[in-house]
C-alpha positions as MATLAB code, in Angstrom:
seq = 'MIPLRRLGAVRVSLPLLVALTAAGLTACRDGAPDASPDCQSPGVTSDKVVAGLLYPDTGPLAGEFSAFRGGVEARLGVAAQEGGVNGRQLVYEWADDQAQPSINLVAAQHLVDDQNVFGIMEVTTAASGSAKWLNEQGIPVTGHADESVWSNYENMFSYSYFLGSGNGVDTYGLFVKRAGGTRAVVMSIWGNEFSTKASDAVAASLEAVGIPVVDRIEVTPGITNPSATAARIRALDADVLVSYATESEFARTVNLARQAGVDIKVVLAPNGYGSADQPLDWPVGSYTSLVYHPFESGSPGIARFREAMSEFVPQVRPATSSVALHGWITADMFVRGLREAGPCPTRESFIRGLRGVKSYDADGIIVNRVDFGQNLGVADLCLSFVQFDGPAKGWHVVPGADSLCGTHLTTPAR';
ca = [
      79.451   84.500   83.478;
      82.421   86.636   84.467;
      85.360   86.401   82.040;
      88.212   84.447   83.613;
      90.777   86.851   82.207;
      89.519   89.355   84.769;
      90.133   86.910   87.562;
      93.872   86.746   87.127;
      96.659   85.861   89.510;
      98.445   88.451   91.577;
     100.378   91.028   89.614;
     102.587   93.182   91.783;
     104.599   96.266   90.929;
     108.364   95.875   90.563;
     109.210   97.762   93.807;
     106.778   95.556   95.744;
     108.203   92.411   94.140;
     111.704   93.522   95.142;
     110.523   94.208   98.698;
     108.856   90.795   98.942;
     111.959   89.058   97.599;
     114.341   90.957   99.853;
     112.181   90.362  102.909;
     112.010   86.672  102.056;
     115.776   86.384  101.665;
     116.410   88.204  104.912;
     113.851   86.091  106.719;
     115.406   82.898  105.347;
     118.780   83.900  106.708;
     117.218   84.631  110.056;
     115.100   81.482  109.948;
     111.827   83.444  110.328;
     109.573   81.851  107.665;
     110.776   78.338  108.519;
     109.898   79.057  112.122;
     106.266   79.827  111.213;
     103.878   76.952  111.965;
     102.691   74.958  108.952;
      99.035   75.764  109.522;
      96.090   74.109  107.831;
      94.042   77.269  107.196;
      93.085   78.073  103.578;
      95.576   80.438  101.975;
      98.143   79.993  104.753;
     101.515   78.305  104.220;
     104.727   78.365  106.229;
     105.930   81.502  104.423;
     102.895   83.370  103.106;
      99.225   84.263  103.455;
      97.190   84.706  100.268;
      94.450   87.333  100.421;
      91.829   88.176   97.824;
      91.444   91.637   96.327;
      87.954   92.400   94.994;
      87.157   95.678   93.241;
      85.801   97.135   89.948;
      88.748   96.971   87.547;
      86.435   97.525   84.570;
      82.941   98.917   84.050;
      81.427  102.402   84.440;
      82.815  102.961   87.949;
      86.319  101.573   87.346;
      87.830  105.052   87.176;
      86.467  105.886   90.613;
      88.374  102.975   92.204;
      91.461  102.629   90.007;
      93.912  103.825   92.677;
      92.604  101.455   95.371;
      94.836   98.613   94.270;
      97.867  100.906   94.420;
      97.143  101.728   98.059;
      96.889   98.033   98.877;
     100.233   97.330   97.192;
     101.912  100.197   99.036;
     100.804   98.851  102.424;
     101.849   95.316  101.528;
     105.209   96.676  100.427;
     105.774   98.188  103.860;
     104.650   94.943  105.499;
     107.164   93.040  103.353;
     109.969   95.386  104.392;
     109.047   94.738  108.012;
     109.348   90.977  107.511;
     105.663   90.202  106.997;
     103.322   88.998  109.736;
     104.646   86.266  111.998;
     107.264   85.445  109.363;
     104.754   85.206  106.497;
     104.508   87.521  103.529;
     101.057   88.774  102.572;
     100.298   88.427   98.850;
      97.045   88.593   96.913;
      94.934   87.263   94.053;
      92.533   89.740   92.471;
      89.122   89.708   90.825;
      87.052   92.309   88.972;
      83.374   92.647   89.904;
      82.581   95.528   87.497;
      80.552   97.040   90.388;
      77.731   94.569   89.614;
      76.244   92.502   92.496;
      75.812   89.328   90.437;
      79.395   89.496   89.206;
      80.595   90.390   92.695;
      79.246   87.068   93.974;
      80.869   85.059   91.174;
      84.165   86.891   91.693;
      84.128   86.292   95.459;
      83.370   82.604   94.958;
      86.228   82.365   92.469;
      88.663   83.876   94.961;
      87.551   81.632   97.821;
      86.841   78.349   96.019;
      89.321   78.451   93.141;
      92.128   80.665   94.426;
      91.824   79.447   98.027;
      92.343   82.879   99.575;
      92.354   83.317  103.355;
      90.219   86.461  103.345;
      89.245   89.374  101.123;
      90.147   93.064  100.844;
      87.306   94.821   99.050;
      86.094   98.125   97.705;
      83.024   98.281   95.477;
      79.459   99.531   95.359;
      78.291   95.941   94.802;
      79.459   94.136   97.962;
      75.844   93.188   98.613;
      76.220   90.538   95.918;
      78.592   88.374   97.963;
      78.181   89.631  101.546;
      75.740   86.972  102.729;
      77.686   84.138  101.105;
      81.030   85.337  102.497;
      79.501   85.547  105.971;
      78.109   82.024  105.665;
      81.577   80.773  104.712;
      83.189   82.648  107.614;
      85.493   84.641  105.317;
      87.036   87.774  106.872;
      86.565   90.886  104.754;
      88.191   94.287  105.224;
      87.337   97.384  103.247;
      85.453  100.635  102.964;
      81.726  100.419  103.676;
      80.179  101.894  100.542;
      76.879  100.063  101.212;
      74.685   99.449  104.231;
      75.247   95.681  103.929;
      78.610   96.176  105.648;
      76.641   96.842  108.824;
      75.012   93.414  108.818;
      77.845   90.948  109.241;
      80.492   90.390  111.915;
      83.002   89.102  109.355;
      83.033   92.418  107.450;
      85.290   95.150  108.833;
      85.224   98.814  107.920;
      86.869  101.770  109.644;
      84.098  104.021  108.337;
      80.343  103.705  107.882;
      78.896  106.542  105.867;
      75.430  105.010  105.792;
      75.467  102.760  108.828;
      72.462  100.819  110.031;
      70.905  103.622  112.086;
      69.234  106.878  111.120;
      72.347  108.767  110.077;
      73.917  111.955  111.421;
      73.319  115.689  111.121;
      77.025  116.510  110.612;
      76.625  117.218  106.884;
      73.678  119.497  107.504;
      75.543  121.373  110.228;
      78.425  122.034  107.885;
      76.242  123.181  104.992;
      74.303  125.485  107.295;
      77.536  127.014  108.629;
      78.632  127.597  105.043;
      75.458  129.588  104.308;
      73.315  127.077  102.427;
      69.523  127.481  102.503;
      67.942  125.438   99.642;
      69.409  122.152   98.484;
      69.385  119.861   95.495;
      70.777  116.353   95.940;
      72.118  114.524   92.893;
      72.571  110.747   92.618;
      73.180  108.024   90.034;
      70.025  106.407   88.676;
      69.769  102.729   89.574;
      72.838  102.726   91.847;
      71.827  101.510   95.311;
      74.696  103.130   97.199;
      74.260  106.471   95.476;
      70.520  106.433   96.197;
      70.946  105.544   99.867;
      73.765  108.061  100.263;
      71.579  110.816   98.862;
      68.799  109.723  101.246;
      71.194  110.022  104.178;
      72.511  113.453  103.271;
      68.988  114.725  102.528;
      67.928  113.655  106.025;
      70.998  115.375  107.466;
      70.168  118.635  105.681;
      66.506  118.591  106.638;
      67.399  117.813  110.264;
      69.002  121.257  110.579;
      66.245  123.087  108.691;
      67.612  123.099  105.127;
      64.874  121.960  102.708;
      65.775  119.586   99.892;
      63.853  121.098   96.988;
      64.678  118.366   94.482;
      66.341  114.966   94.086;
      67.945  114.592   90.662;
      68.971  111.183   89.322;
      71.479  111.110   86.478;
      72.896  108.395   84.236;
      76.630  108.954   83.642;
      77.438  109.398   79.972;
      73.779  109.717   79.014;
      72.183  112.498   81.071;
      72.896  115.944   79.652;
      74.659  118.035   82.354;
      73.267  121.211   80.756;
      69.719  120.001   81.380;
      70.589  119.186   84.999;
      72.143  122.638   85.445;
      69.011  124.278   84.009;
      66.854  122.336   86.434;
      68.926  123.564   89.379;
      68.617  127.137   88.135;
      64.832  126.868   87.883;
      64.666  125.687   91.500;
      66.655  128.674   92.787;
      68.809  126.325   94.881;
      72.041  127.503   96.486;
      73.268  124.074   97.629;
      74.210  121.079   95.495;
      75.239  117.832   97.162;
      76.270  115.138   94.724;
      76.668  111.380   94.926;
      77.178  111.054   91.189;
      80.502  110.541   89.389;
      83.227  113.164   89.574;
      82.815  114.203   85.922;
      79.018  114.472   86.183;
      79.285  116.594   89.322;
      81.994  118.900   87.980;
      80.291  119.560   84.639;
      76.909  120.195   86.256;
      78.252  122.716   88.779;
      80.357  124.577   86.239;
      77.512  124.781   83.720;
      75.070  125.958   86.402;
      77.431  128.721   87.440;
      77.972  129.747   83.828;
      74.186  130.044   83.585;
      74.195  132.465   86.516;
      73.217  130.144   89.373;
      74.636  131.360   92.693;
      75.554  128.030   94.289;
      77.000  128.865   97.699;
      77.752  125.322   98.802;
      78.784  122.431   96.570;
      79.602  119.243   98.435;
      80.668  115.872   97.056;
      82.449  112.865   98.561;
      84.950  112.797   95.704;
      87.354  115.224   94.077;
      89.838  115.466   96.907;
      92.849  113.346   96.069;
      91.379  112.585   92.649;
      93.533  110.978   89.987;
      91.409  112.657   87.289;
      93.798  115.511   86.546;
      92.129  116.946   83.408;
      88.873  117.480   85.290;
      87.880  121.135   85.763;
      86.950  120.814   89.417;
      84.465  123.421   90.706;
      86.118  126.299   92.536;
      85.257  126.463   96.232;
      83.708  123.008   96.370;
      83.835  121.039   99.604;
      84.318  117.427  100.492;
      84.191  115.530  103.763;
      86.848  113.117  104.998;
      86.966  110.443  107.684;
      90.753  110.764  107.771;
      93.149  113.615  108.419;
      93.839  115.564  105.200;
      97.060  115.013  103.299;
      97.943  118.620  104.113;
      97.995  117.792  107.831;
     101.494  116.307  107.613;
     100.722  113.694  110.282;
     103.275  110.853  110.672;
     100.751  108.301  109.405;
     100.010  110.352  106.281;
     103.738  110.893  105.703;
     104.352  107.139  105.881;
     101.562  106.520  103.378;
     102.939  109.086  100.918;
     106.450  107.703  101.133;
     105.219  104.150  100.523;
     103.118  105.234   97.538;
     106.170  106.860   95.948;
     108.339  103.824   96.606;
     106.048  100.954   95.673;
     103.490  102.369   93.235;
     105.056  105.456   91.647;
     102.703  105.050   88.669;
      99.717  106.127   90.793;
      99.404  109.886   90.444;
      98.746  111.861   92.436;
     100.191  109.863   95.310;
      97.785  111.789   97.533;
      94.799  109.819   96.287;
      91.908  109.336   98.680;
      90.957  106.083   96.961;
      94.545  104.854   97.337;
      94.376  105.776  101.020;
      91.231  103.640  101.351;
      93.259  100.807   99.824;
      96.098  101.430  102.269;
      93.795  101.338  105.302;
      91.966   98.266  103.960;
      95.283   96.404  103.701;
      96.389   97.786  107.069;
      93.265   96.326  108.709;
      94.049   92.992  107.076;
      97.611   93.098  108.421;
      96.283   93.988  111.882;
      93.781   91.122  111.735;
      96.540   88.644  110.914;
      98.614   89.918  113.821;
      95.691   89.543  116.177;
      95.021   86.030  114.831;
      98.332   84.739  116.176;
     101.151   82.600  114.750;
      98.785   80.020  113.250;
      95.931   82.179  111.931;
      92.481   80.876  111.162;
      89.619   82.799  109.647;
      87.793   82.551  112.959;
      90.741   83.843  115.003;
      91.199   86.716  112.522;
      87.577   87.824  112.937;
      87.604   87.350  116.715;
      90.958   89.089  117.111;
      90.162   92.124  114.971;
      86.757   92.562  116.644;
      88.697   92.728  119.902;
      90.734   95.769  118.796;
      89.415   98.736  120.764;
      91.456  101.678  119.526;
      92.349  101.537  115.834;
      93.328  104.646  113.888;
      95.590  103.270  111.113;
      98.712  104.820  112.634;
      97.050  108.183  113.266;
      95.363  108.527  109.867;
      91.683  108.186  110.855;
      89.933  111.124  112.567;
      88.313  108.977  115.264;
      89.775  105.893  116.897;
      87.723  102.819  116.036;
      86.477  100.170  118.441;
      85.812   97.246  116.099;
      83.721   95.604  118.790;
      81.295   98.550  118.834;
      81.489  100.317  115.462;
      79.566   97.821  113.315;
      77.004   99.875  111.424;
      77.576  103.109  113.384;
      77.561  106.073  110.980;
      80.577  108.380  111.061;
      79.820  111.188  113.478;
      82.956  113.340  113.182;
      84.413  114.465  109.863;
      87.096  116.710  108.444;
      86.033  119.130  105.700;
      88.320  120.518  103.031;
      87.735  123.093  100.287;
      89.103  123.333   96.771;
      91.189  126.432   96.056;
      90.782  127.045   92.329;
      93.690  129.450   91.685;
      96.085  127.274   93.678;
      94.679  124.042   92.202;
      94.819  122.564   95.674;
      92.842  122.000   98.865;
      92.875  123.442  102.349;
      91.271  122.455  105.638;
      88.145  124.482  106.399;
      88.807  126.483  109.600;
      86.768  125.111  112.487;
      85.772  122.005  110.537;
      88.913  119.920  110.782;
      87.008  117.598  113.117;
      83.349  118.583  113.049;
      81.061  116.381  115.114;
      77.293  116.291  114.951;
      74.692  114.052  116.556;
      72.910  110.871  115.525;
      69.448  111.393  114.058;
      66.422  109.941  115.773;
      64.286  109.574  112.646;
      65.193  107.490  109.598;
      66.063  108.871  106.174;
      63.069  108.640  103.847;
];
């Protein structure tokens, strides 16, 4: 049974509360909220829409997702400044799923049945726990597809599908090959479904371009000895390490392997860039892939995000957090869905309206424009790659890989 104290009411930062209050006062003077229809949809009143926020606030993966909520609040703060959606402010109730499927289901049911939310904004590696039930209830869900289950249901919206429902892409392999990699080890978290499937996908991508995967190493964060993992990599004479483990496990393993004399030419992980884990000794020269334009790009959409983070959630540091950006885009999709749903939104009109959006890029943030009517379960084909500059303690775009596109594989990952 999930503790109710982790299923609390909305708690917003002071800047966001001020923005919501000011927007409400301005709208009252202009008559905007009163002009909104008094709809009968769950979570919808004449002056607000209540969304659910579902993510791991506690548990072993909480640190990986801690900035997500900040990104959501920043986007809602901007929406409040703009007067909300059709005269209604967007607020949220939150629940903690601890990244456990069974708890994810209980938390989702709490949000829908007890908190009466209109829809859910979600990031977790345990969405599979509630996905089927949420689809059966017709609840719109926006978020980042960290599991293949996001490919199965029309009510679940993601701007990015790393896994997808097909056979994957060779983009990762193409990049590693360009960077000089020849023999790979892929590291994942033992017992974590997403991590296992992600490592399957990247292994298939590497092998598709002729790079053999000489070992698959499963680790248990906090238990597995990184020195033993590093020794195993050394014995295999591998020059590529791709990790879908935690940031700390990845960083320690790479650094220890290098100290032991292993010449790892290519180290690739989906995390690290925009990490809030400042004390971490991130491996020099490591790469990561992005589905959005890097913070260093200075695009108008990225600039707007950074300004909002500083204004509404100044406690989230660094403001250039990739997890926070996922939160921002998740909330932005929710805002867009409400706009498409019309002045008297229903869950059905939200889902139908957002599926009808043909060219979504979150105000120029996402590398490829998304057609929500066609992207369900389609793995990301084009990616931006960035590299960590150790002496500068910063990142730069890899020349020629700011938008690297591969092809879809014809054989499934094994």
